[in-house]
CSV table of C-alpha atoms (C1' of nucleotides) in Angstrom, one decimal:
chain,number,residue,atom,x,y,z
A,1,MET,CA,-63.3,122.3,-40.1
A,2,TYR,CA,-61.1,124.0,-42.8
A,3,ALA,CA,-57.6,123.8,-44.1
A,4,LEU,CA,-55.8,126.6,-45.8
A,5,VAL,CA,-53.2,125.6,-48.3
A,6,ASP,CA,-50.9,128.5,-49.3
A,7,GLY,CA,-47.9,128.6,-51.5
A,8,ASN,CA,-44.8,130.1,-50.0
A,9,ASN,CA,-43.5,133.3,-51.7
A,10,PHE,CA,-45.6,132.0,-54.6
A,11,TYR,CA,-44.3,133.9,-57.6
A,12,VAL,CA,-40.7,133.5,-56.6
A,13,SER,CA,-41.2,129.8,-56.0
A,14,CYS,CA,-42.7,129.5,-59.5
A,15,GLU,CA,-39.6,131.1,-61.0
A,16,ARG,CA,-37.3,128.9,-58.9
A,17,VAL,CA,-38.8,125.7,-60.3
A,18,PHE,CA,-37.3,126.5,-63.7
A,19,ARG,CA,-34.2,128.3,-62.5
A,20,PRO,CA,-32.8,126.4,-59.6
A,21,SER,CA,-29.8,128.8,-59.5
A,22,LEU,CA,-32.2,131.2,-57.8
A,23,THR,CA,-32.4,129.0,-54.7
A,24,ASP,CA,-31.0,130.5,-51.6
A,25,ARG,CA,-30.6,133.9,-53.3
A,26,PRO,CA,-32.6,137.1,-52.6
A,27,VAL,CA,-35.2,137.3,-55.4
A,28,VAL,CA,-38.1,139.6,-56.0
A,29,VAL,CA,-40.8,139.6,-58.6
A,30,LEU,CA,-41.9,143.0,-59.9
A,31,SER,CA,-45.3,144.3,-60.6
A,32,ASN,CA,-46.4,145.4,-64.1
A,33,ASN,CA,-44.1,148.1,-65.6
A,34,ASP,CA,-41.4,146.6,-63.3
A,35,GLY,CA,-42.7,149.1,-60.7
A,36,CYS,CA,-42.5,147.6,-57.3
A,37,ALA,CA,-41.8,144.3,-55.5
A,38,ILE,CA,-44.9,142.1,-55.2
A,39,ALA,CA,-43.2,138.9,-54.2
A,40,ARG,CA,-40.1,138.3,-52.2
A,41,SER,CA,-38.0,135.3,-51.3
A,42,ASN,CA,-37.2,134.7,-47.7
A,43,GLU,CA,-33.7,136.0,-48.4
A,44,ALA,CA,-35.1,139.2,-49.9
A,45,LYS,CA,-37.4,139.7,-46.9
A,46,ALA,CA,-34.3,139.2,-44.7
A,47,LEU,CA,-32.7,142.2,-46.6
A,48,GLY,CA,-35.5,144.3,-45.3
A,49,ILE,CA,-37.3,144.7,-48.6
A,50,LYS,CA,-40.9,145.6,-47.9
A,51,MET,CA,-44.0,144.4,-49.8
A,52,GLY,CA,-44.7,146.9,-52.5
A,53,ALA,CA,-41.3,148.6,-52.3
A,54,PRO,CA,-40.6,150.7,-55.4
A,55,TRP,CA,-37.9,149.1,-57.6
A,56,PHE,CA,-35.9,152.3,-58.0
A,57,GLN,CA,-35.5,152.4,-54.2
A,58,ILE,CA,-34.2,148.9,-53.8
A,59,ARG,CA,-32.4,148.5,-57.1
A,60,HIS,CA,-29.0,149.2,-55.5
A,61,LEU,CA,-29.3,145.8,-53.8
A,62,GLU,CA,-28.6,144.2,-57.2
A,63,ASP,CA,-25.0,145.1,-56.7
A,64,ASP,CA,-24.9,145.3,-53.0
A,65,ALA,CA,-26.5,142.0,-52.1
A,66,ARG,CA,-26.8,140.0,-55.4
A,67,LEU,CA,-30.6,140.6,-55.5
A,68,VAL,CA,-32.3,139.2,-58.6
A,69,ALA,CA,-35.4,141.0,-59.9
A,70,LEU,CA,-37.8,139.4,-62.4
A,71,SER,CA,-40.8,140.9,-64.2
A,72,ALA,CA,-44.1,139.3,-63.3
A,73,ASN,CA,-44.9,136.3,-65.6
A,74,PHE,CA,-48.6,135.9,-64.8
A,75,GLU,CA,-49.2,133.3,-67.5
A,76,LEU,CA,-46.6,131.0,-65.8
A,77,TYR,CA,-48.0,131.7,-62.3
A,78,GLY,CA,-51.6,131.0,-63.4
A,79,ASP,CA,-50.6,127.6,-64.8
A,80,MET,CA,-48.5,126.6,-61.8
A,81,SER,CA,-51.5,127.7,-59.6
A,82,ASP,CA,-53.9,125.3,-61.5
A,83,ARG,CA,-51.5,122.4,-60.9
A,84,MET,CA,-51.1,123.2,-57.2
A,85,MET,CA,-54.8,123.7,-56.7
A,86,SER,CA,-55.7,120.3,-58.1
A,87,LEU,CA,-53.4,118.6,-55.7
A,88,ALA,CA,-54.5,120.7,-52.7
A,89,ALA,CA,-58.1,119.7,-53.5
A,90,GLY,CA,-57.2,116.1,-52.5
A,91,LEU,CA,-57.1,117.1,-48.9
A,92,GLY,CA,-60.9,117.2,-48.4
A,93,HIS,CA,-64.3,117.1,-50.0
A,94,GLN,CA,-64.7,120.7,-51.2
A,95,GLN,CA,-62.3,123.5,-52.2
A,96,GLU,CA,-62.6,127.2,-52.5
A,97,ILE,CA,-59.8,128.8,-54.6
A,98,TYR,CA,-59.3,132.0,-52.7
A,99,SER,CA,-56.5,133.6,-54.6
A,100,ILE,CA,-53.7,132.6,-57.1
A,101,ASP,CA,-51.7,130.9,-54.3
A,102,GLU,CA,-54.3,130.0,-51.6
A,103,SER,CA,-57.2,127.6,-51.3
A,104,PHE,CA,-59.5,126.7,-48.5
A,105,VAL,CA,-60.5,123.0,-48.3
A,106,ASP,CA,-63.3,121.6,-46.2
A,107,VAL,CA,-61.8,118.8,-44.1
A,108,SER,CA,-64.8,118.1,-41.9
A,109,GLY,CA,-65.4,114.4,-41.2
A,110,ILE,CA,-62.1,113.4,-42.8
A,111,ARG,CA,-60.9,110.3,-40.8
A,112,GLY,CA,-57.4,109.7,-39.7
A,113,ASP,CA,-54.6,112.0,-38.6
A,114,LEU,CA,-55.2,115.3,-40.4
A,115,VAL,CA,-51.7,116.6,-39.7
A,116,HIS,CA,-50.2,113.5,-41.2
A,117,ARG,CA,-52.5,113.8,-44.2
A,118,ALA,CA,-51.6,117.5,-44.7
A,119,HIS,CA,-47.9,116.7,-44.6
A,120,GLN,CA,-48.5,114.1,-47.4
A,121,ILE,CA,-50.3,116.6,-49.6
A,122,ARG,CA,-47.7,119.2,-48.9
A,123,SER,CA,-44.8,116.9,-50.0
A,124,ARG,CA,-46.8,115.8,-53.0
A,125,ILE,CA,-47.2,119.4,-54.1
A,126,GLN,CA,-43.5,120.0,-53.5
A,127,GLN,CA,-42.5,117.0,-55.5
A,128,TRP,CA,-45.0,117.1,-58.4
A,129,VAL,CA,-45.3,120.9,-58.9
A,130,GLY,CA,-42.1,122.1,-57.2
A,131,ILE,CA,-43.9,124.7,-55.0
A,132,PRO,CA,-43.3,124.7,-51.2
A,133,CYS,CA,-46.4,125.4,-49.2
A,134,CYS,CA,-47.8,125.5,-45.7
A,135,ILE,CA,-51.1,124.2,-44.4
A,136,GLY,CA,-53.1,125.6,-41.5
A,137,MET,CA,-56.2,124.0,-40.1
A,138,GLY,CA,-58.9,125.3,-37.7
A,139,ASN,CA,-62.7,125.2,-37.0
A,140,THR,CA,-63.3,128.4,-39.0
A,141,LYS,CA,-61.7,130.0,-42.0
A,142,THR,CA,-60.2,132.7,-39.9
A,143,LEU,CA,-58.6,130.1,-37.6
A,144,ALA,CA,-57.3,128.2,-40.6
A,145,LYS,CA,-55.7,131.4,-41.9
A,146,LEU,CA,-54.1,132.0,-38.5
A,147,ALA,CA,-52.8,128.4,-38.3
A,148,ASN,CA,-51.3,128.9,-41.7
A,149,HIS,CA,-49.5,132.1,-40.6
A,150,ILE,CA,-48.2,130.2,-37.6
A,151,ALA,CA,-47.0,127.3,-39.8
A,152,LYS,CA,-45.1,129.7,-42.0
A,153,ASP,CA,-43.5,131.8,-39.3
A,154,ALA,CA,-42.5,128.6,-37.3
A,155,GLU,CA,-40.7,127.5,-40.5
A,156,ARG,CA,-39.2,130.8,-41.5
A,157,LYS,CA,-38.4,132.4,-38.2
A,158,PRO,CA,-37.1,129.7,-35.8
A,159,GLY,CA,-38.1,130.6,-32.2
A,160,SER,CA,-41.2,132.6,-33.2
A,161,TYR,CA,-43.5,129.7,-32.6
A,162,PRO,CA,-42.9,126.1,-31.4
A,163,ALA,CA,-40.9,124.2,-34.1
A,164,HIS,CA,-43.3,121.3,-34.4
A,165,LEU,CA,-45.9,123.6,-35.9
A,166,ALA,CA,-43.7,124.5,-38.9
A,167,GLN,CA,-45.2,123.7,-42.3
A,168,VAL,CA,-48.4,122.2,-41.0
A,169,CYS,CA,-50.4,123.5,-38.0
A,170,ASN,CA,-53.8,122.2,-36.8
A,171,LEU,CA,-55.1,124.4,-34.1
A,172,GLU,CA,-57.8,121.9,-33.2
A,173,SER,CA,-55.3,119.2,-32.2
A,174,LEU,CA,-53.8,121.5,-29.6
A,175,SER,CA,-54.9,121.9,-25.9
A,176,GLN,CA,-56.7,125.0,-24.9
A,177,LYS,CA,-53.6,126.0,-22.9
A,178,ASP,CA,-51.3,125.7,-26.0
A,179,LYS,CA,-53.8,127.6,-28.1
A,180,ASP,CA,-54.0,130.4,-25.5
A,181,ALA,CA,-50.2,130.6,-25.6
A,182,LEU,CA,-50.2,131.0,-29.4
A,183,PHE,CA,-52.9,133.7,-29.1
A,184,ALA,CA,-50.8,135.6,-26.6
A,185,LEU,CA,-47.8,135.5,-29.0
A,186,THR,CA,-49.7,136.7,-32.1
A,187,PRO,CA,-50.3,140.4,-32.7
A,188,VAL,CA,-53.8,141.4,-33.9
A,189,GLU,CA,-52.6,142.7,-37.2
A,190,GLU,CA,-51.8,139.1,-38.3
A,191,VAL,CA,-55.5,138.2,-38.2
A,192,TRP,CA,-57.4,137.9,-41.5
A,193,GLY,CA,-59.6,141.0,-41.8
A,194,ILE,CA,-57.7,143.2,-39.4
A,195,GLY,CA,-55.7,145.7,-41.4
A,196,ARG,CA,-53.7,148.8,-40.7
A,197,GLN,CA,-56.4,151.1,-39.6
A,198,ILE,CA,-58.2,148.8,-37.3
A,199,SER,CA,-55.1,147.4,-35.7
A,200,LYS,CA,-54.0,151.0,-35.0
A,201,GLN,CA,-57.3,151.6,-33.2
A,202,LEU,CA,-57.0,148.4,-31.3
A,203,HIS,CA,-53.4,149.1,-30.2
A,204,ALA,CA,-54.6,152.6,-29.0
A,205,GLY,CA,-57.2,150.8,-26.9
A,206,GLY,CA,-54.5,148.6,-25.4
A,207,VAL,CA,-55.5,145.5,-27.5
A,208,HIS,CA,-52.2,144.1,-28.9
A,209,THR,CA,-52.5,140.4,-29.2
A,210,ILE,CA,-55.3,137.9,-30.2
A,211,HIS,CA,-55.4,137.0,-26.6
A,212,ASP,CA,-56.3,140.7,-25.7
A,213,LEU,CA,-58.8,140.8,-28.5
A,214,LEU,CA,-60.7,137.7,-27.2
A,215,GLN,CA,-61.2,139.5,-23.8
A,216,LEU,CA,-63.6,141.9,-25.5
A,217,ASP,CA,-67.2,140.8,-25.9
A,218,PRO,CA,-68.7,140.7,-29.4
A,219,ALA,CA,-71.4,143.3,-28.6
A,220,THR,CA,-68.7,145.9,-27.5
A,221,ILE,CA,-66.8,145.2,-30.7
A,222,LYS,CA,-69.8,145.7,-32.9
A,223,ARG,CA,-70.6,149.0,-31.1
A,224,GLY,CA,-67.0,150.3,-31.2
A,225,TRP,CA,-66.0,149.0,-34.6
A,226,SER,CA,-68.2,147.1,-37.1
A,227,VAL,CA,-70.1,143.9,-37.8
A,228,MET,CA,-67.1,142.8,-39.8
A,229,LEU,CA,-64.7,142.9,-36.8
A,230,GLU,CA,-67.4,141.3,-34.7
A,231,ARG,CA,-67.6,138.4,-37.2
A,232,THR,CA,-63.8,138.1,-37.2
A,233,VAL,CA,-63.8,137.8,-33.4
A,234,ARG,CA,-66.5,135.2,-33.4
A,235,GLU,CA,-64.5,133.2,-35.9
A,236,LEU,CA,-61.5,133.4,-33.7
A,237,ARG,CA,-63.6,131.9,-30.9
A,238,GLY,CA,-64.3,129.0,-33.2
A,239,ILE,CA,-67.8,129.9,-34.3
A,240,PRO,CA,-68.0,129.7,-38.1
A,241,CYS,CA,-69.5,132.8,-39.6
A,242,VAL,CA,-67.9,132.6,-43.1
A,243,ASP,CA,-68.8,129.7,-45.3
A,244,LEU,CA,-66.8,128.1,-48.0
A,245,GLU,CA,-67.6,129.8,-51.3
A,246,ASP,CA,-68.4,128.1,-54.5
A,247,SER,CA,-65.3,128.7,-56.7
A,248,GLY,CA,-67.5,128.6,-59.9
A,249,GLN,CA,-69.4,131.7,-58.8
A,250,ALA,CA,-69.3,134.6,-61.3
A,251,ARG,CA,-67.6,137.8,-60.3
A,252,GLN,CA,-69.8,140.9,-59.7
A,253,GLN,CA,-67.3,143.2,-61.4
A,254,ILE,CA,-64.6,142.8,-64.0
A,255,ALA,CA,-61.7,145.3,-64.4
A,256,CYS,CA,-58.8,145.7,-66.8
A,257,THR,CA,-56.6,148.6,-65.9
A,258,ARG,CA,-52.9,149.3,-66.6
A,259,SER,CA,-50.2,151.9,-65.9
A,260,PHE,CA,-48.4,152.9,-69.1
A,261,GLY,CA,-44.7,152.3,-69.7
A,262,LYS,CA,-44.2,156.0,-70.2
A,263,ALA,CA,-46.4,159.1,-70.1
A,264,VAL,CA,-49.2,159.2,-72.8
A,265,THR,CA,-50.4,162.5,-74.1
A,266,ASP,CA,-52.0,161.6,-77.4
A,267,TYR,CA,-55.7,160.8,-77.6
A,268,ARG,CA,-55.1,158.1,-80.3
A,269,ASP,CA,-52.9,156.2,-77.8
A,270,LEU,CA,-55.5,156.4,-75.1
A,271,GLU,CA,-58.1,155.2,-77.5
A,272,GLU,CA,-56.0,152.2,-78.4
A,273,ALA,CA,-55.4,151.4,-74.7
A,274,VAL,CA,-59.0,151.7,-73.7
A,275,THR,CA,-60.1,149.6,-76.7
A,276,THR,CA,-57.6,146.9,-75.6
A,277,PHE,CA,-58.7,147.0,-72.0
A,278,ALA,CA,-62.4,146.9,-72.8
A,279,SER,CA,-61.8,144.0,-75.2
A,280,ARG,CA,-59.8,142.0,-72.6
A,281,ALA,CA,-62.6,142.7,-70.0
A,282,ALA,CA,-65.2,141.5,-72.5
A,283,GLU,CA,-63.3,138.2,-72.9
A,284,LYS,CA,-63.3,137.7,-69.2
A,285,LEU,CA,-67.0,138.6,-69.1
A,286,ARG,CA,-67.9,136.0,-71.8
A,287,HIS,CA,-65.7,133.4,-70.0
A,288,GLN,CA,-67.8,133.6,-66.9
A,289,HIS,CA,-71.0,133.7,-69.0
A,290,SER,CA,-72.2,137.1,-67.8
A,291,LEU,CA,-73.6,140.2,-69.4
A,292,CYS,CA,-72.7,143.7,-68.5
A,293,GLY,CA,-75.1,146.6,-67.8
A,294,GLN,CA,-72.7,149.5,-67.5
A,295,VAL,CA,-69.1,150.4,-68.3
A,296,LEU,CA,-66.8,152.6,-66.3
A,297,VAL,CA,-63.8,154.2,-68.0
A,298,PHE,CA,-61.1,156.2,-66.2
A,299,ILE,CA,-57.9,158.0,-67.0
A,300,ARG,CA,-55.4,159.7,-64.7
A,301,THR,CA,-52.0,161.2,-64.4
A,302,SER,CA,-49.4,159.9,-62.0
A,303,PRO,CA,-50.2,160.8,-58.4
A,304,PHE,CA,-46.4,160.8,-57.8
A,305,GLY,CA,-45.5,163.1,-60.6
A,306,LYS,CA,-44.8,166.8,-60.3
A,307,THR,CA,-46.7,167.7,-63.4
A,308,ALA,CA,-50.4,168.9,-63.4
A,309,GLN,CA,-52.8,166.3,-62.0
A,310,TYR,CA,-56.0,165.1,-63.6
A,311,SER,CA,-58.2,162.1,-62.8
A,312,ARG,CA,-61.6,161.4,-64.0
A,313,SER,CA,-64.0,158.5,-64.6
A,314,MET,CA,-67.3,158.1,-66.2
A,315,VAL,CA,-70.0,155.4,-66.0
A,316,VAL,CA,-71.7,154.7,-69.3
A,317,PRO,CA,-75.0,152.8,-69.1
A,318,LEU,CA,-75.6,150.4,-71.9
A,319,ARG,CA,-78.7,150.2,-74.1
A,320,ARG,CA,-79.2,146.6,-73.0
A,321,PRO,CA,-77.0,144.2,-71.1
A,322,THR,CA,-74.4,142.8,-73.5
A,323,ASP,CA,-71.2,140.7,-73.8
A,324,ASP,CA,-70.4,142.1,-77.2
A,325,THR,CA,-66.8,143.4,-77.5
A,326,ALA,CA,-67.9,146.1,-80.0
A,327,HIS,CA,-70.7,147.4,-77.9
A,328,LEU,CA,-68.6,147.5,-74.7
A,329,VAL,CA,-65.7,149.2,-76.5
A,330,GLN,CA,-68.1,151.7,-78.0
A,331,ALA,CA,-69.4,152.6,-74.6
A,332,ALA,CA,-65.9,152.9,-73.1
A,333,LEU,CA,-64.7,155.1,-76.0
A,334,LEU,CA,-67.8,157.3,-75.6
A,335,GLY,CA,-66.9,157.8,-71.9
A,336,LEU,CA,-63.2,158.4,-72.8
A,337,GLN,CA,-64.2,161.1,-75.3
A,338,SER,CA,-66.1,163.1,-72.7
A,339,ILE,CA,-63.5,162.9,-69.9
A,340,PHE,CA,-60.4,163.4,-72.0
A,341,LYS,CA,-58.6,166.7,-71.6
A,342,ASP,CA,-55.7,167.7,-73.7
A,343,GLY,CA,-52.4,168.7,-72.2
A,344,TYR,CA,-51.9,166.1,-69.5
A,345,ASP,CA,-49.3,163.4,-69.1
A,346,TYR,CA,-51.5,160.4,-68.6
A,347,ALA,CA,-50.0,157.5,-66.6
A,348,LYS,CA,-52.9,155.0,-66.3
A,349,ALA,CA,-56.2,154.1,-67.7
A,350,GLY,CA,-58.8,151.4,-67.1
A,351,VAL,CA,-62.1,149.9,-67.9
A,352,MET,CA,-64.5,148.2,-65.4
A,353,LEU,CA,-67.6,146.3,-66.3
A,354,MET,CA,-70.3,146.6,-63.7
A,355,GLU,CA,-73.9,145.4,-63.1
A,356,LEU,CA,-73.1,142.0,-64.3
A,357,GLN,CA,-75.8,139.3,-64.7
A,358,SER,CA,-76.1,135.8,-66.0
A,359,ASP,CA,-76.3,135.4,-69.8
A,360,GLN,CA,-78.9,132.8,-69.2
A,361,VAL,CA,-81.4,135.5,-68.1
A,362,GLN,CA,-83.0,137.6,-70.8
A,363,GLN,CA,-85.0,140.7,-70.2
A,364,MET,CA,-87.8,140.7,-72.8
A,365,GLU,CA,-88.6,144.1,-74.4
A,366,LEU,CA,-90.9,145.7,-76.9
A,367,ARG,CA,-89.8,145.6,-80.5
A,368,LEU,CA,-87.4,148.5,-81.0
A,369,GLU,CA,-85.5,150.0,-83.9
A,370,ASP,CA,-82.3,148.2,-83.1
A,371,GLU,CA,-83.1,144.7,-82.2
A,372,PRO,CA,-80.2,142.5,-80.7
A,373,ASP,CA,-78.5,140.8,-83.5
A,374,ARG,CA,-78.5,137.0,-82.9
A,375,ASP,CA,-75.4,136.5,-85.2
A,376,ARG,CA,-73.3,138.7,-82.9
A,377,SER,CA,-72.9,136.0,-80.3
A,378,ARG,CA,-71.6,133.6,-83.0
A,379,LEU,CA,-69.1,136.3,-84.0
A,380,MET,CA,-67.9,136.7,-80.4
A,381,LEU,CA,-67.5,132.9,-80.2
A,382,ALA,CA,-65.4,132.9,-83.3
A,383,LEU,CA,-63.3,135.8,-81.9
A,384,ASP,CA,-62.6,134.0,-78.7
A,385,THR,CA,-61.9,130.7,-80.5
A,386,VAL,CA,-59.4,132.4,-82.8
A,387,ASN,CA,-57.7,134.2,-80.0
A,388,THR,CA,-57.5,131.1,-77.8
A,389,ARG,CA,-56.0,129.0,-80.6
A,390,TYR,CA,-53.6,131.5,-82.1
A,391,GLY,CA,-52.8,133.8,-79.2
A,392,LYS,CA,-54.1,136.9,-77.5
A,393,GLY,CA,-54.9,139.8,-79.8
A,394,THR,CA,-54.7,137.8,-83.0
A,395,MET,CA,-58.1,139.2,-84.0
A,396,LYS,CA,-59.1,142.5,-82.6
A,397,LEU,CA,-61.0,145.7,-83.3
A,398,GLY,CA,-59.5,148.4,-85.5
A,399,SER,CA,-59.4,150.9,-82.7
A,400,ALA,CA,-57.1,148.7,-80.7
A,401,GLY,CA,-54.4,149.9,-83.1
A,402,ALA,CA,-53.0,148.9,-86.4
A,403,THR,CA,-49.9,146.7,-86.3
A,404,GLN,CA,-47.9,149.3,-88.3
A,405,ARG,CA,-48.5,151.9,-85.6
A,406,PRO,CA,-46.0,152.0,-82.8
A,407,GLN,CA,-47.6,151.2,-79.4
A,408,ASN,CA,-46.8,154.1,-77.1
A,409,TRP,CA,-48.7,152.9,-74.1
A,410,THR,CA,-47.7,149.2,-73.5
A,411,MET,CA,-46.1,148.3,-70.2
A,412,LYS,CA,-42.5,147.8,-69.5
A,413,GLN,CA,-41.3,144.3,-68.8
A,414,MET,CA,-37.6,144.1,-69.1
A,415,ARG,CA,-37.0,141.0,-67.0
A,416,ARG,CA,-39.7,138.5,-68.0
A,417,THR,CA,-38.8,134.8,-67.9
A,418,PRO,CA,-40.2,132.4,-70.5
A,419,ARG,CA,-43.7,131.0,-70.4
A,420,TYR,CA,-42.3,127.6,-69.7
A,421,THR,CA,-45.5,125.7,-69.3
A,422,THR,CA,-48.0,127.4,-71.7
A,423,ASP,CA,-46.1,128.2,-74.9
A,424,ALA,CA,-44.4,125.6,-77.0
A,425,GLN,CA,-41.9,128.1,-78.2
A,426,GLU,CA,-40.7,128.9,-74.7
A,427,MET,CA,-40.4,125.4,-73.2
A,428,VAL,CA,-37.4,124.3,-71.3
A,429,LEU,CA,-34.8,122.5,-73.4
A,430,VAL,CA,-33.0,119.7,-71.8
A,431,ARG,CA,-29.7,118.5,-73.3
A,432,ALA,CA,-28.8,114.9,-72.7
B,1,DT,C1',-35.9,158.6,-64.7
B,2,DC,C1',-38.4,155.0,-61.8
B,3,DT,C1',-44.3,153.8,-57.3
B,4,DG,C1',-49.4,147.2,-59.6
B,5,DG,C1',-53.8,145.1,-60.5
B,6,DG,C1',-58.1,143.0,-59.3
B,7,DG,C1',-61.4,142.1,-56.1
B,8,DT,C1',-65.1,142.2,-51.8
B,9,DC,C1',-68.0,144.1,-48.3
B,10,DC,C1',-69.9,147.8,-45.2
B,11,DT,C1',-71.5,152.5,-43.9
B,12,DA,C1',-73.5,157.0,-44.1
B,13,DG,C1',-76.2,160.2,-46.2
B,14,DG,C1',-79.5,161.8,-49.5
B,15,DA,C1',-83.5,161.2,-52.4
B,16,DC,C1',-87.6,159.2,-52.7
B,17,DC,C1',-91.7,156.3,-51.6
B,18,DC,C1',-96.2,155.3,-49.0
C,1,DT,C1',-96.0,174.9,-27.7
C,2,DC,C1',-96.5,171.7,-31.3
C,3,DT,C1',-93.9,169.1,-37.1
C,4,DG,C1',-94.5,160.7,-38.1
C,5,DG,C1',-92.7,156.3,-39.0
C,6,DG,C1',-90.9,153.0,-41.8
C,7,DG,C1',-88.9,151.6,-45.7
C,8,DT,C1',-85.8,151.2,-50.3
C,9,DC,C1',-82.3,152.5,-53.5
C,10,DC,C1',-78.3,154.8,-54.9
C,11,DT,C1',-73.7,156.7,-54.5
C,12,DA,C1',-69.3,157.8,-52.6
C,13,DG,C1',-65.9,156.5,-49.7
C,14,DG,C1',-63.4,153.5,-46.7
C,15,DA,C1',-61.4,149.3,-45.2
C,16,DC,C1',-59.9,145.0,-46.2
C,17,DC,C1',-57.9,141.0,-49.0
C,18,DC,C1',-54.1,138.8,-52.2
DNA sequence: TCTGGGGTCCTAGGACCC
DNA sequence: TCTGGGGTCCTAGGACCC
């Protein structure tokens, strides 16, 4: 039995905690470069703003509808997330943090009224952190996600679902008849794991609601679609197929990619950007105690532009698995060198670290001319310690750019709010 | 003028192995 | 006329998630 705790309009809700004047107003949070809307308040959704809508297309709503747009402040959201997660964990024995605003909690064997308990956790999160959230519960993770969707819609769109399911919805406390009614009300595209393509195919086959989907037998689904969809349908029937994952598990891939604030044409600028991305990725790598076996670097022009298009990537294998910033940057720059072509307006670049493995495992090798340098790991530790204490980028590689040189590739963030909870210089001031 | 970033898993096809 | 069977690994691409 699982619960899914999910913050409502999470990024917007984080901003509202520190700016109550944003309450009841349409608010969106913009992606990096203030490119498109990645979070919307209910009022913004009501204006018809779609997820991912480009800012230049909706910007007229600033005047027309008092829309407020903010640049993404991920440092703030990450910190608010930590606070919310630690309270959500109190719901059961084990928690999987699934994304910045969602966590699954195993509530099997918890005694007492689960719905009551969930309401308590919910109001605690609201009061202590300031984030409104909804909680869905079901026998499988897919059902918990579905219950969460119902809890949200019941609250946001009165009449869509029975009102008593708003905010907290436990599917397992309902009768089969009531569950069937909810299944008949819910379109297949609301199910976790059913996206645009598959729902289009399902609709074409006359399958519109979860109720319709459950009429098909798993074998047919596997034959007609995939094992993934089969698994989803089994989960909807209450048969657990997806376990709670250990949140401490290391990622299999680490990426750092960015769009530039304006077109980049100069190789030097790309070199700075790629160095910075590889360094950032290396920090994340060391943070999860992994080593990397190969580095991918890519550059590309804007797919939306009318200028000449160019997009290339290259995988650079490493001499031996490493977490050393200098080695990873070196590999990334080697790749950059061979894919760079003069004369294009570059819009984006990125570095991905692949073939990750634990840093506790060491492949022994014959003595070779360049033996790994034991002091390097102490250097990396010093680098991370300095940058944690004095701020990102305090100490960096020379190719990341000298401070005197203007940075031509950094992203645009015209509307960022203060880092209220993580930077002493930006704390909220209260006047008595 | 202006369109994000970071992940996971599955599948099909080709190369190669015995 | 007739041309095996079973397996692994790698890659590219697609679909999905938030």
